CSV table of C-alpha atoms in Angstrom, one decimal:
chain,number,residue,atom,x,y,z
V,1,MET,CA,-31.5,-32.6,17.9
V,2,PRO,CA,-34.9,-34.0,19.8
V,3,ALA,CA,-36.1,-37.1,18.7
V,4,GLY,CA,-39.5,-36.4,17.6
V,5,PRO,CA,-42.1,-33.5,17.3
V,6,THR,CA,-42.0,-31.9,20.7
V,7,LYS,CA,-45.6,-31.0,21.0
V,8,GLU,CA,-49.0,-31.5,19.8
V,9,ARG,CA,-51.5,-28.8,18.4
V,10,LEU,CA,-55.3,-28.8,17.5
V,11,ALA,CA,-55.8,-26.4,14.2
V,12,ASP,CA,-57.4,-22.7,15.2
V,13,TYR,CA,-58.9,-23.1,11.4
V,14,ALA,CA,-62.5,-21.1,11.1
V,15,SER,CA,-62.5,-20.3,14.9
V,16,THR,CA,-65.9,-19.3,15.9
V,17,ARG,CA,-65.1,-17.1,18.4
V,18,GLU,CA,-64.9,-13.5,18.7
V,19,ARG,CA,-62.1,-11.8,17.9
V,20,ALA,CA,-62.0,-8.2,19.5
V,21,ASP,CA,-59.4,-5.7,18.6
V,22,GLY,CA,-57.3,-4.7,21.3
V,23,ALA,CA,-55.3,-6.6,24.1
V,24,TRP,CA,-57.8,-7.4,26.5
V,25,ILE,CA,-57.1,-9.7,29.5
V,26,ALA,CA,-58.9,-12.8,30.0
V,27,ARG,CA,-57.0,-13.7,33.0
V,28,VAL,CA,-55.0,-12.5,36.4
V,29,GLU,CA,-53.5,-14.7,38.8
V,30,ASP,CA,-54.1,-14.0,42.3
V,31,GLY,CA,-51.2,-12.9,44.0
V,32,SER,CA,-49.2,-12.1,40.6
V,33,PRO,CA,-47.8,-8.7,39.8
V,34,ALA,CA,-51.1,-8.3,37.4
V,35,TRP,CA,-53.1,-8.3,40.6
V,36,GLU,CA,-50.8,-6.7,42.7
V,37,ALA,CA,-50.9,-3.4,40.3
V,38,GLY,CA,-55.1,-3.7,40.0
V,39,LEU,CA,-55.4,-5.8,36.8
V,40,GLU,CA,-58.3,-7.8,36.2
V,41,PRO,CA,-60.1,-9.9,33.4
V,42,GLY,CA,-61.8,-7.4,30.9
V,43,MET,CA,-59.3,-4.5,31.1
V,44,ARG,CA,-57.8,-3.8,27.9
V,45,ILE,CA,-53.9,-2.8,28.0
V,46,ASP,CA,-53.5,0.2,25.3
V,47,THR,CA,-49.8,0.8,26.1
V,48,VAL,CA,-46.6,-0.9,27.0
V,49,ASN,CA,-43.3,1.7,28.1
V,50,GLY,CA,-45.2,3.6,25.6
V,51,GLU,CA,-45.6,1.9,22.4
V,52,PRO,CA,-48.7,0.6,20.9
V,53,MET,CA,-50.2,-3.5,21.9
V,54,GLU,CA,-50.5,-4.5,18.2
V,55,ASP,CA,-49.3,-8.1,19.6
V,56,ILE,CA,-48.5,-10.5,22.0
V,57,ILE,CA,-44.8,-9.9,20.3
V,58,THR,CA,-44.9,-6.1,21.3
V,59,TRP,CA,-46.0,-7.4,25.0
V,60,ARG,CA,-43.0,-9.8,24.8
V,61,TRP,CA,-40.5,-7.3,23.7
V,62,GLU,CA,-41.2,-4.7,25.6
V,63,ALA,CA,-42.2,-6.2,29.3
V,64,ASP,CA,-39.4,-8.1,29.5
V,65,GLY,CA,-37.8,-6.3,32.3
V,66,SER,CA,-38.6,-6.1,36.0
V,67,GLU,CA,-40.9,-3.1,35.3
V,68,ALA,CA,-43.3,-2.5,32.6
V,69,GLU,CA,-45.2,1.1,32.4
V,70,LEU,CA,-48.9,0.4,31.3
V,71,THR,CA,-51.8,2.5,29.9
V,72,VAL,CA,-54.6,0.6,30.6
V,73,PHE,CA,-58.8,0.9,29.2
V,74,ASP,CA,-61.2,-0.4,32.5
V,75,PRO,CA,-64.2,-0.7,30.3
V,76,THR,CA,-66.4,-0.3,33.6
V,77,ASP,CA,-65.8,3.6,34.0
V,78,GLY,CA,-64.7,4.0,30.6
V,79,GLU,CA,-61.9,5.8,32.0
V,80,GLU,CA,-58.1,5.4,31.1
V,81,TYR,CA,-55.1,5.5,33.4
V,82,GLU,CA,-51.6,4.6,34.0
V,83,CYS,CA,-50.0,1.6,36.0
V,84,THR,CA,-46.5,0.3,36.3
V,85,LEU,CA,-45.8,-3.0,37.1
V,86,GLU,CA,-43.0,-4.7,39.0
V,87,ARG,CA,-41.4,-8.4,39.3
V,88,GLU,CA,-38.7,-10.1,40.7
V,89,PRO,CA,-36.3,-11.5,38.4
V,90,GLY,CA,-37.6,-14.8,37.0
V,91,GLN,CA,-41.2,-13.8,38.1
V,92,ASP,CA,-44.2,-13.7,35.3
V,93,TRP,CA,-46.7,-11.2,35.4
V,94,GLY,CA,-49.1,-13.5,36.2
V,95,MET,CA,-51.9,-12.4,33.0
V,96,GLU,CA,-53.0,-14.2,30.3
V,97,PHE,CA,-54.7,-12.0,27.0
V,98,THR,CA,-58.1,-13.3,25.0
V,99,ASP,CA,-56.0,-13.6,21.9
V,100,VAL,CA,-52.0,-13.1,20.6
V,101,LEU,CA,-53.1,-10.7,17.7
V,102,PHE,CA,-54.2,-7.3,18.9
V,103,ASP,CA,-54.9,-5.3,16.0
V,104,GLY,CA,-56.5,-8.6,13.6
V,105,ILE,CA,-55.2,-11.1,11.5
V,106,ARG,CA,-53.2,-10.0,8.4
V,107,THR,CA,-55.0,-11.7,5.1
V,108,CYS,CA,-53.5,-12.9,2.1
V,109,VAL,CA,-52.9,-10.6,-1.1
V,110,ASN,CA,-51.7,-13.3,-3.1
V,111,ALA,CA,-54.0,-15.3,-6.0
V,112,CYS,CA,-51.9,-18.8,-5.6
V,113,GLN,CA,-53.1,-21.4,-8.6
V,114,PHE,CA,-53.3,-24.2,-5.8
V,115,CYS,CA,-55.4,-22.2,-2.9
V,116,PHE,CA,-57.4,-24.8,-1.1
V,117,MET,CA,-59.7,-21.8,0.0
V,118,ALA,CA,-60.6,-22.0,-3.8
V,119,MET,CA,-61.4,-25.5,-3.8
V,120,LEU,CA,-64.2,-25.3,-0.8
V,121,PRO,CA,-67.7,-26.1,-1.5
V,122,ALA,CA,-69.9,-23.1,-2.2
V,123,ASP,CA,-72.1,-23.5,1.2
V,124,ALA,CA,-68.5,-24.0,3.5
V,125,ARG,CA,-69.1,-21.4,6.5
V,126,ALA,CA,-67.8,-17.9,5.8
V,127,SER,CA,-65.1,-18.3,8.8
V,128,LEU,CA,-63.3,-21.3,6.5
V,129,MET,CA,-62.7,-18.7,3.9
V,130,LEU,CA,-60.5,-16.4,5.7
V,131,ARG,CA,-56.6,-16.2,3.9
V,132,ASP,CA,-54.5,-15.1,6.9
V,133,ASP,CA,-51.0,-14.9,5.8
V,134,ASP,CA,-49.8,-13.0,9.2
V,135,TYR,CA,-46.1,-13.0,9.6
V,136,ARG,CA,-46.5,-12.8,13.4
V,137,LEU,CA,-48.8,-16.2,13.2
V,138,SER,CA,-45.7,-17.8,11.0
V,139,PHE,CA,-43.6,-17.0,13.9
V,140,LEU,CA,-46.3,-17.8,16.9
V,141,GLN,CA,-47.9,-20.6,15.7
V,142,GLY,CA,-46.0,-21.8,12.7
V,143,ASN,CA,-48.4,-21.0,10.2
V,144,PHE,CA,-46.9,-20.5,6.7
V,145,VAL,CA,-46.9,-17.5,5.2
V,146,THR,CA,-45.6,-15.8,1.4
V,147,LEU,CA,-44.2,-12.6,2.9
V,148,THR,CA,-45.7,-10.9,-0.1
V,149,ASN,CA,-47.9,-8.1,2.1
V,150,LEU,CA,-44.8,-7.4,4.4
V,151,SER,CA,-43.9,-3.5,4.6
V,152,ASP,CA,-40.5,-2.7,5.1
V,153,ALA,CA,-41.5,-1.9,8.8
V,154,ASP,CA,-42.3,-5.1,9.2
V,155,VAL,CA,-39.2,-6.8,7.8
V,156,GLU,CA,-37.2,-4.7,10.3
V,157,ARG,CA,-39.0,-5.8,13.3
V,158,ILE,CA,-39.0,-9.4,12.1
V,159,ILE,CA,-34.6,-8.8,12.3
V,160,ARG,CA,-34.7,-6.4,14.9
V,161,CYS,CA,-37.0,-8.7,17.3
V,162,ARG,CA,-35.1,-12.3,15.9
V,163,LEU,CA,-38.8,-13.7,15.2
V,164,GLU,CA,-37.5,-16.9,14.4
V,165,PRO,CA,-37.7,-19.4,12.6
V,166,MET,CA,-40.0,-18.0,10.1
V,167,ASN,CA,-42.2,-20.5,8.1
V,168,VAL,CA,-41.9,-19.2,4.6
V,169,SER,CA,-44.1,-20.7,1.5
V,170,ILE,CA,-41.9,-20.7,-1.3
V,171,HIS,CA,-43.2,-22.6,-4.3
V,172,ALA,CA,-41.1,-20.8,-6.8
V,173,VAL,CA,-38.2,-18.8,-7.6
V,174,SER,CA,-38.1,-17.7,-11.2
V,175,PRO,CA,-40.5,-14.4,-12.1
V,176,GLU,CA,-42.2,-16.3,-15.5
V,177,VAL,CA,-43.0,-19.5,-13.3
V,178,ARG,CA,-43.7,-17.4,-9.3
V,179,VAL,CA,-45.7,-14.3,-10.9
V,180,PRO,CA,-48.4,-16.5,-12.1
V,181,LEU,CA,-48.2,-19.4,-9.9
V,182,ILE,CA,-49.0,-16.6,-6.6
V,183,GLY,CA,-50.0,-13.5,-8.1
V,184,ARG,CA,-48.7,-9.8,-9.0
V,185,ARG,CA,-46.8,-9.3,-5.4
V,186,ALA,CA,-44.8,-12.7,-5.7
V,187,MET,CA,-41.8,-11.1,-6.4
V,188,ARG,CA,-42.0,-9.2,-3.1
V,189,GLY,CA,-42.4,-12.3,-1.1
V,190,MET,CA,-38.7,-13.2,-2.7
V,191,GLU,CA,-37.6,-9.6,-2.2
V,192,VAL,CA,-38.8,-9.8,1.7
V,193,LEU,CA,-37.0,-13.6,1.9
V,194,GLU,CA,-33.4,-12.4,0.7
V,195,ARG,CA,-33.5,-9.7,3.5
V,196,LEU,CA,-34.3,-12.0,6.0
V,197,CYS,CA,-31.9,-14.8,4.4
V,198,ASP,CA,-29.1,-11.9,4.4
V,199,ALA,CA,-30.0,-11.0,8.4
V,200,GLY,CA,-29.3,-14.3,9.0
V,201,ILE,CA,-33.1,-15.6,10.0
V,202,GLU,CA,-33.6,-18.7,10.5
V,203,ILE,CA,-36.5,-20.0,7.8
V,204,HIS,CA,-38.5,-23.1,7.5
V,205,GLY,CA,-39.7,-23.2,3.7
V,206,GLN,CA,-42.5,-25.0,1.9
V,207,ILE,CA,-43.3,-25.5,-1.4
V,208,VAL,CA,-46.3,-27.1,-2.7
V,209,LEU,CA,-45.7,-29.1,-6.3
V,210,CYS,CA,-47.7,-28.9,-8.8
V,211,ALA,CA,-47.1,-31.0,-11.8
V,212,GLY,CA,-46.2,-29.2,-14.8
V,213,ILE,CA,-46.0,-26.3,-13.0
V,214,ASN,CA,-43.0,-25.8,-10.7
V,215,ASP,CA,-41.7,-29.0,-10.9
V,216,GLY,CA,-39.0,-30.1,-12.9
V,217,PRO,CA,-36.8,-27.5,-13.8
V,218,GLU,CA,-38.1,-24.9,-11.7
V,219,LEU,CA,-37.5,-27.7,-8.9
V,220,GLU,CA,-34.5,-27.4,-9.3
V,221,ARG,CA,-34.2,-24.0,-9.6
V,222,THR,CA,-35.5,-23.4,-6.3
V,223,LEU,CA,-33.2,-26.2,-4.7
V,224,ALA,CA,-30.8,-24.7,-5.9
V,225,TRP,CA,-31.3,-21.2,-4.5
V,226,VAL,CA,-32.0,-23.3,-1.0
V,227,GLU,CA,-28.5,-24.8,-1.4
V,228,ALA,CA,-27.1,-21.2,-1.9
V,229,HIS,CA,-29.3,-19.7,1.4
V,230,PRO,CA,-28.2,-21.8,4.4
V,231,GLN,CA,-30.5,-19.7,6.6
V,232,VAL,CA,-32.9,-21.8,5.1
V,233,THR,CA,-32.6,-25.0,7.6
V,234,SER,CA,-35.6,-27.6,6.4
V,235,LEU,CA,-37.7,-27.2,3.2
V,236,ALA,CA,-40.7,-29.3,3.1
V,237,ILE,CA,-41.9,-30.3,-0.7
V,238,VAL,CA,-45.6,-31.2,-0.6
V,239,PRO,CA,-48.0,-32.2,-3.6
V,240,LEU,CA,-50.9,-30.0,-4.5
V,241,GLY,CA,-54.0,-31.4,-2.7
V,242,TYR,CA,-57.1,-30.5,-4.9
V,243,THR,CA,-61.1,-31.4,-3.9
V,244,LYS,CA,-63.9,-32.2,-6.5
V,245,TYR,CA,-64.8,-28.3,-6.4
V,246,SER,CA,-61.5,-27.3,-8.0
V,247,LYS,CA,-62.5,-25.3,-11.4
V,248,ARG,CA,-58.1,-25.6,-12.3
V,249,PHE,CA,-56.8,-29.3,-11.0
V,250,SER,CA,-58.3,-32.7,-11.6
V,251,SER,CA,-55.3,-34.5,-10.5
V,252,SER,CA,-52.1,-34.6,-8.4
V,253,PHE,CA,-49.4,-36.8,-8.1
V,254,SER,CA,-51.4,-39.2,-6.1
V,255,GLU,CA,-52.6,-40.6,-9.2
V,256,ASP,CA,-49.0,-40.9,-10.5
V,257,ARG,CA,-46.8,-43.2,-9.1
V,258,GLU,CA,-44.4,-42.8,-11.7
V,259,ALA,CA,-44.4,-39.1,-11.5
V,260,SER,CA,-44.3,-39.0,-7.5
V,261,ARG,CA,-41.0,-41.4,-7.9
V,262,ALA,CA,-39.5,-39.2,-10.5
V,263,VAL,CA,-39.7,-36.6,-7.4
V,264,VAL,CA,-38.0,-38.4,-4.8
V,265,ARG,CA,-35.4,-39.3,-7.2
V,266,LEU,CA,-34.9,-35.8,-8.1
V,267,LEU,CA,-34.5,-34.7,-4.2
V,268,GLU,CA,-31.9,-37.6,-3.3
V,269,PRO,CA,-28.7,-36.0,-4.4
V,270,TYR,CA,-30.1,-32.8,-2.6
V,271,GLN,CA,-30.6,-34.8,0.6
V,272,GLU,CA,-27.0,-36.4,-0.1
V,273,ARG,CA,-25.2,-33.8,0.0
V,274,ALA,CA,-27.1,-31.7,2.6
V,275,ARG,CA,-26.2,-34.9,5.0
V,276,ARG,CA,-22.7,-34.7,3.9
V,277,GLU,CA,-21.7,-31.5,3.7
V,278,LEU,CA,-24.6,-30.0,6.8
V,279,GLY,CA,-25.1,-33.4,8.8
V,280,ILE,CA,-28.8,-32.4,8.2
V,281,THR,CA,-31.2,-33.7,5.4
V,282,ARG,CA,-33.1,-30.5,5.3
V,283,PHE,CA,-34.9,-31.3,2.0
V,284,GLN,CA,-37.6,-33.5,3.0
V,285,LEU,CA,-40.8,-34.8,1.4
V,286,SER,CA,-44.1,-35.2,2.8
V,287,ASP,CA,-45.4,-38.6,3.4
V,288,GLU,CA,-47.7,-38.1,0.5
V,289,PHE,CA,-44.5,-38.8,-1.9
V,290,TYR,CA,-43.7,-41.7,-0.9
V,291,LEU,CA,-47.3,-43.5,-0.3
V,292,ASP,CA,-47.8,-42.3,-3.7
V,293,ALA,CA,-44.5,-43.1,-5.5
V,294,GLU,CA,-45.1,-46.7,-3.3
V,295,LEU,CA,-41.8,-46.8,-1.8
V,296,PRO,CA,-40.9,-47.1,2.4
V,297,ILE,CA,-41.4,-44.4,4.4
V,298,PRO,CA,-37.4,-43.4,4.9
V,299,PRO,CA,-36.2,-43.9,8.6
V,300,ALA,CA,-36.1,-40.9,11.3
V,301,SER,CA,-33.1,-40.2,11.1
V,302,THR,CA,-33.7,-38.5,7.7
V,303,TYR,CA,-36.4,-35.9,9.2
V,304,ASP,CA,-33.8,-33.7,11.3
V,305,GLY,CA,-35.7,-33.7,14.8
V,306,TYR,CA,-39.5,-33.2,12.8
V,307,PRO,CA,-38.9,-29.6,12.4
V,308,GLN,CA,-41.9,-29.2,9.5
V,309,PHE,CA,-44.3,-32.5,11.6
V,310,TYR,CA,-47.5,-30.4,11.1
V,311,ASP,CA,-47.0,-30.0,7.3
V,312,GLY,CA,-47.1,-33.6,7.0
V,313,ILE,CA,-43.5,-34.2,7.0
V,314,GLY,CA,-42.6,-37.6,8.9
V,315,MET,CA,-45.5,-37.8,10.8
V,316,LEU,CA,-46.1,-42.2,9.2
V,317,ARG,CA,-42.1,-42.5,10.2
V,318,TYR,CA,-43.2,-40.9,13.7
V,319,PHE,CA,-46.3,-43.0,14.0
V,320,LEU,CA,-44.7,-46.7,12.8
V,321,ASP,CA,-41.6,-46.0,15.4
V,322,GLU,CA,-43.9,-44.6,18.0
V,323,VAL,CA,-45.6,-48.6,17.2
V,324,SER,CA,-42.3,-50.5,18.1
V,325,ARG,CA,-41.6,-48.3,21.0
V,326,LEU,CA,-44.7,-49.5,22.2
V,327,LYS,CA,-44.6,-53.4,21.2
V,328,SER,CA,-41.0,-53.1,23.4
V,329,LYS,CA,-41.9,-50.7,26.5
V,330,ARG,CA,-45.7,-51.5,26.9
V,331,ARG,CA,-46.1,-54.8,26.3
V,332,GLU,CA,-48.3,-55.7,29.1
V,333,ASP,CA,-49.9,-52.4,28.2
V,334,LEU,CA,-51.5,-53.8,25.1
V,335,ALA,CA,-52.0,-57.3,26.3
V,336,ARG,CA,-54.1,-56.3,29.5
V,337,ALA,CA,-56.0,-53.9,27.0
V,338,ALA,CA,-56.3,-56.8,25.0
V,339,GLN,CA,-57.5,-59.3,27.5
V,340,ALA,CA,-59.9,-56.4,28.8
V,341,LEU,CA,-61.7,-56.1,25.2
V,342,LYS,CA,-61.9,-59.8,25.1
V,343,ALA,CA,-63.8,-60.2,28.4
V,344,ALA,CA,-65.7,-57.3,27.8
V,345,ASN,CA,-66.5,-58.4,24.1
V,346,LYS,CA,-66.1,-55.2,23.1
V,347,ARG,CA,-64.4,-54.4,19.3
V,348,VAL,CA,-61.8,-50.7,19.1
V,349,LEU,CA,-62.2,-49.0,15.6
V,350,LEU,CA,-59.6,-46.7,15.6
V,351,VAL,CA,-60.8,-43.7,13.0
V,352,CYS,CA,-58.3,-42.4,10.6
V,353,GLY,CA,-58.0,-40.8,6.9
V,354,GLU,CA,-56.9,-43.0,4.0
V,355,ALA,CA,-53.7,-42.1,4.2
V,356,ALA,CA,-53.1,-42.9,7.0
V,357,GLU,CA,-54.8,-46.7,7.0
V,358,GLY,CA,-51.5,-48.2,6.5
V,359,VAL,CA,-50.0,-47.1,10.0
V,360,TYR,CA,-52.5,-47.8,11.9
V,361,GLY,CA,-52.7,-51.4,10.6
V,362,GLU,CA,-49.2,-52.1,12.0
V,363,LEU,CA,-50.7,-50.6,15.0
V,364,CYS,CA,-53.7,-53.0,15.5
V,365,ASP,CA,-51.2,-55.9,14.4
V,366,ALA,CA,-48.9,-55.0,17.0
V,367,TRP,CA,-52.0,-55.2,19.2
V,368,CYS,CA,-54.9,-57.9,18.9
V,369,ASP,CA,-57.8,-58.7,16.3
V,370,ALA,CA,-60.2,-56.7,18.2
V,371,VAL,CA,-58.5,-53.5,17.5
V,372,SER,CA,-58.9,-52.2,13.6
V,373,PRO,CA,-58.3,-49.3,11.8
V,374,PHE,CA,-61.4,-47.4,10.1
V,375,SER,CA,-60.6,-45.3,7.1
V,376,VAL,CA,-62.9,-42.5,6.5
V,377,ARG,CA,-63.6,-42.0,2.5
V,378,ASN,CA,-63.3,-38.2,2.3
V,379,ASP,CA,-66.7,-37.4,0.0
V,380,TYR,CA,-67.3,-33.9,1.6
V,381,PHE,CA,-63.9,-32.4,-0.1
V,382,GLY,CA,-63.2,-35.3,-2.5
V,383,GLY,CA,-60.9,-35.1,-5.2
V,384,ASP,CA,-57.2,-36.4,-3.5
V,385,VAL,CA,-58.2,-35.5,0.1
V,386,ASN,CA,-57.4,-37.9,2.2
V,387,VAL,CA,-55.9,-36.9,5.7
V,388,THR,CA,-56.7,-37.4,9.0
V,389,GLY,CA,-57.2,-33.7,10.1
V,390,LEU,CA,-59.5,-33.1,7.2
V,391,ILE,CA,-61.7,-35.7,8.3
V,392,VAL,CA,-65.7,-34.2,8.5
V,393,ALA,CA,-68.7,-35.2,10.1
V,394,CYS,CA,-71.0,-36.0,7.4
V,395,ASP,CA,-68.8,-38.5,6.2
V,396,LEU,CA,-67.8,-40.1,9.5
V,397,LEU,CA,-71.2,-40.4,10.6
V,398,ALA,CA,-72.5,-41.8,7.0
V,399,GLN,CA,-69.5,-44.3,6.8
V,400,LEU,CA,-69.8,-45.5,10.5
V,401,PRO,CA,-72.1,-49.3,10.9
V,402,GLN,CA,-75.1,-48.7,11.9
V,403,ASP,CA,-74.6,-51.1,14.7
V,404,LEU,CA,-71.8,-49.9,17.2
V,405,GLN,CA,-72.8,-52.1,19.6
V,406,ASP,CA,-70.3,-53.2,22.1
V,407,THR,CA,-67.7,-50.6,20.1
V,408,LEU,CA,-65.4,-48.2,21.0
V,409,VAL,CA,-64.7,-45.4,18.2
V,410,VAL,CA,-61.4,-43.8,18.6
V,411,LEU,CA,-62.1,-40.4,17.2
V,412,PRO,CA,-58.7,-38.7,16.1
V,413,GLU,CA,-58.5,-34.9,17.6
V,414,VAL,CA,-56.8,-33.4,14.8
V,415,MET,CA,-60.4,-33.6,13.1
V,416,PHE,CA,-61.9,-30.8,15.3
V,417,ASN,CA,-60.5,-27.2,15.8
V,418,PHE,CA,-59.9,-25.7,19.2
V,419,ASP,CA,-63.6,-24.4,19.2
V,420,LYS,CA,-64.4,-28.3,18.8
V,421,LEU,CA,-65.6,-28.2,15.4
V,422,THR,CA,-65.1,-30.3,12.4
V,423,LEU,CA,-64.6,-28.5,8.9
V,424,ASP,CA,-68.6,-28.9,8.3
V,425,GLY,CA,-69.5,-27.4,11.2
V,426,VAL,CA,-70.2,-30.4,13.7
V,427,THR,CA,-69.4,-30.4,17.7
V,428,GLN,CA,-67.3,-33.3,19.3
V,429,LEU,CA,-70.6,-33.6,21.6
V,430,ALA,CA,-73.2,-34.3,18.1
V,431,ILE,CA,-71.3,-36.7,17.0
V,432,THR,CA,-70.6,-38.3,20.1
V,433,GLU,CA,-74.5,-38.4,20.7
V,434,LYS,CA,-75.4,-39.5,17.1
V,435,ILE,CA,-72.5,-42.6,17.8
V,436,GLU,CA,-73.9,-43.2,21.1
V,437,ARG,CA,-77.2,-43.4,19.8
V,438,ARG,CA,-76.4,-46.6,17.5
V,439,GLY,CA,-74.9,-48.2,20.9
V,440,GLY,CA,-71.7,-47.3,20.7
V,441,SER,CA,-68.9,-45.2,22.9
V,442,VAL,CA,-66.2,-42.6,21.9
V,443,ALA,CA,-62.8,-41.4,22.6
V,444,ILE,CA,-60.8,-39.0,21.7
V,445,CYS,CA,-57.3,-38.4,21.3
V,446,MET,CA,-54.5,-37.0,18.9
V,447,PRO,CA,-53.6,-39.9,16.7
V,448,ASN,CA,-50.5,-41.5,17.7
V,449,PRO,CA,-50.1,-45.0,19.2
V,450,PRO,CA,-49.4,-44.0,22.8
V,451,ASN,CA,-52.4,-41.6,23.3
V,452,ILE,CA,-54.3,-44.0,21.5
V,453,LEU,CA,-53.5,-46.8,23.9
V,454,ASP,CA,-53.9,-44.7,26.9
V,455,ALA,CA,-57.5,-43.7,25.3
V,456,VAL,CA,-58.4,-47.4,25.0
V,457,CYS,CA,-57.5,-48.4,28.4
V,458,SER,CA,-59.3,-45.2,30.1
V,459,ALA,CA,-62.1,-46.4,27.9
V,460,LEU,CA,-62.4,-49.3,29.3
């Protein structure tokens, strides 16, 4: 089992790039089979081996052999023509597409009580309101889906092509709880989930836990259902998060230490049985529960190799363990950076969400007095939103000191999407320029200790 998450990623929320229908070619490698067949960027592949190009999955499935018969549209002359790609064993076709979905994103048909999209400010840009619920992005990018909008043909495709693991939002299993919580198509999701489990498709499940709705006895029923379905190899339980714009919720587990502790205690026997019978913890609570319950973050072995790292499961433990590894393996690098900061009379502010301030403090304690955490209170969303990935520019700039002379501000890359935009629509460049006008400098990196150390060393 891997020691930690195998890759880092940026959110693809609210992308501002234009999405064009069709399998448009973005890049062709010189000398590749695609290049030899005359394919060029800007062309569109309409079929592969007679199959319409719905998405990158169709391409990977059909173009898995040594030959691929294509129908190609060339916009320069408006003509469509046939071509054959040929390659040697192990050779790549040598081209990339502009997107992974060629027929558009499938959107949500639910009315979940806890939907974050319903808690956004009225002036949020339209692209933030896109509620995707596309099973293909579950397989390709790890997005969680409810399965409520799948056709029988979609289900058969998942099974036939072994699109696993699927990341599925389960939330509740009893109709009397599930339907009011999710919407009138809620039981379709359970029907599909049962079919996938019967077919042996691996599932990573998720529950958004709402106090008084799907916790307590309903949570126990859902946990029992998962225990009876071994195809669900991990289940993440995350607390409801709400903003100041929510019309339904004004509190969650973040305000109730005892309620959070009750959830931790309820999960323990399920975790113990799974470790005893399966050798994995399987049932995993998000970091927020341990913070809200004021309990220690569990050891790394609890997280089974971090299969749900990007759902907030084990991020704090991984960060703490990375701090320990830095102290033992990169002590000299820490010392050199500390000396360089002292010689330059510089200080470093490590920007993070309020939830991560404690573990960032552990890194700073292992380093030097010149490095300190700078947690940003989320006034933009309000409520109990306090994670690093939801930091916005207006809060950051309002709370940073006006005088940043001799200050390096280290920004977490996860507060930006692929377009380098924050959730309130400000670019990395604009934020950097504003900080520099205050006399500071900026480094941007993924928020883990080795990257932070490297970013500071590079900036010095």
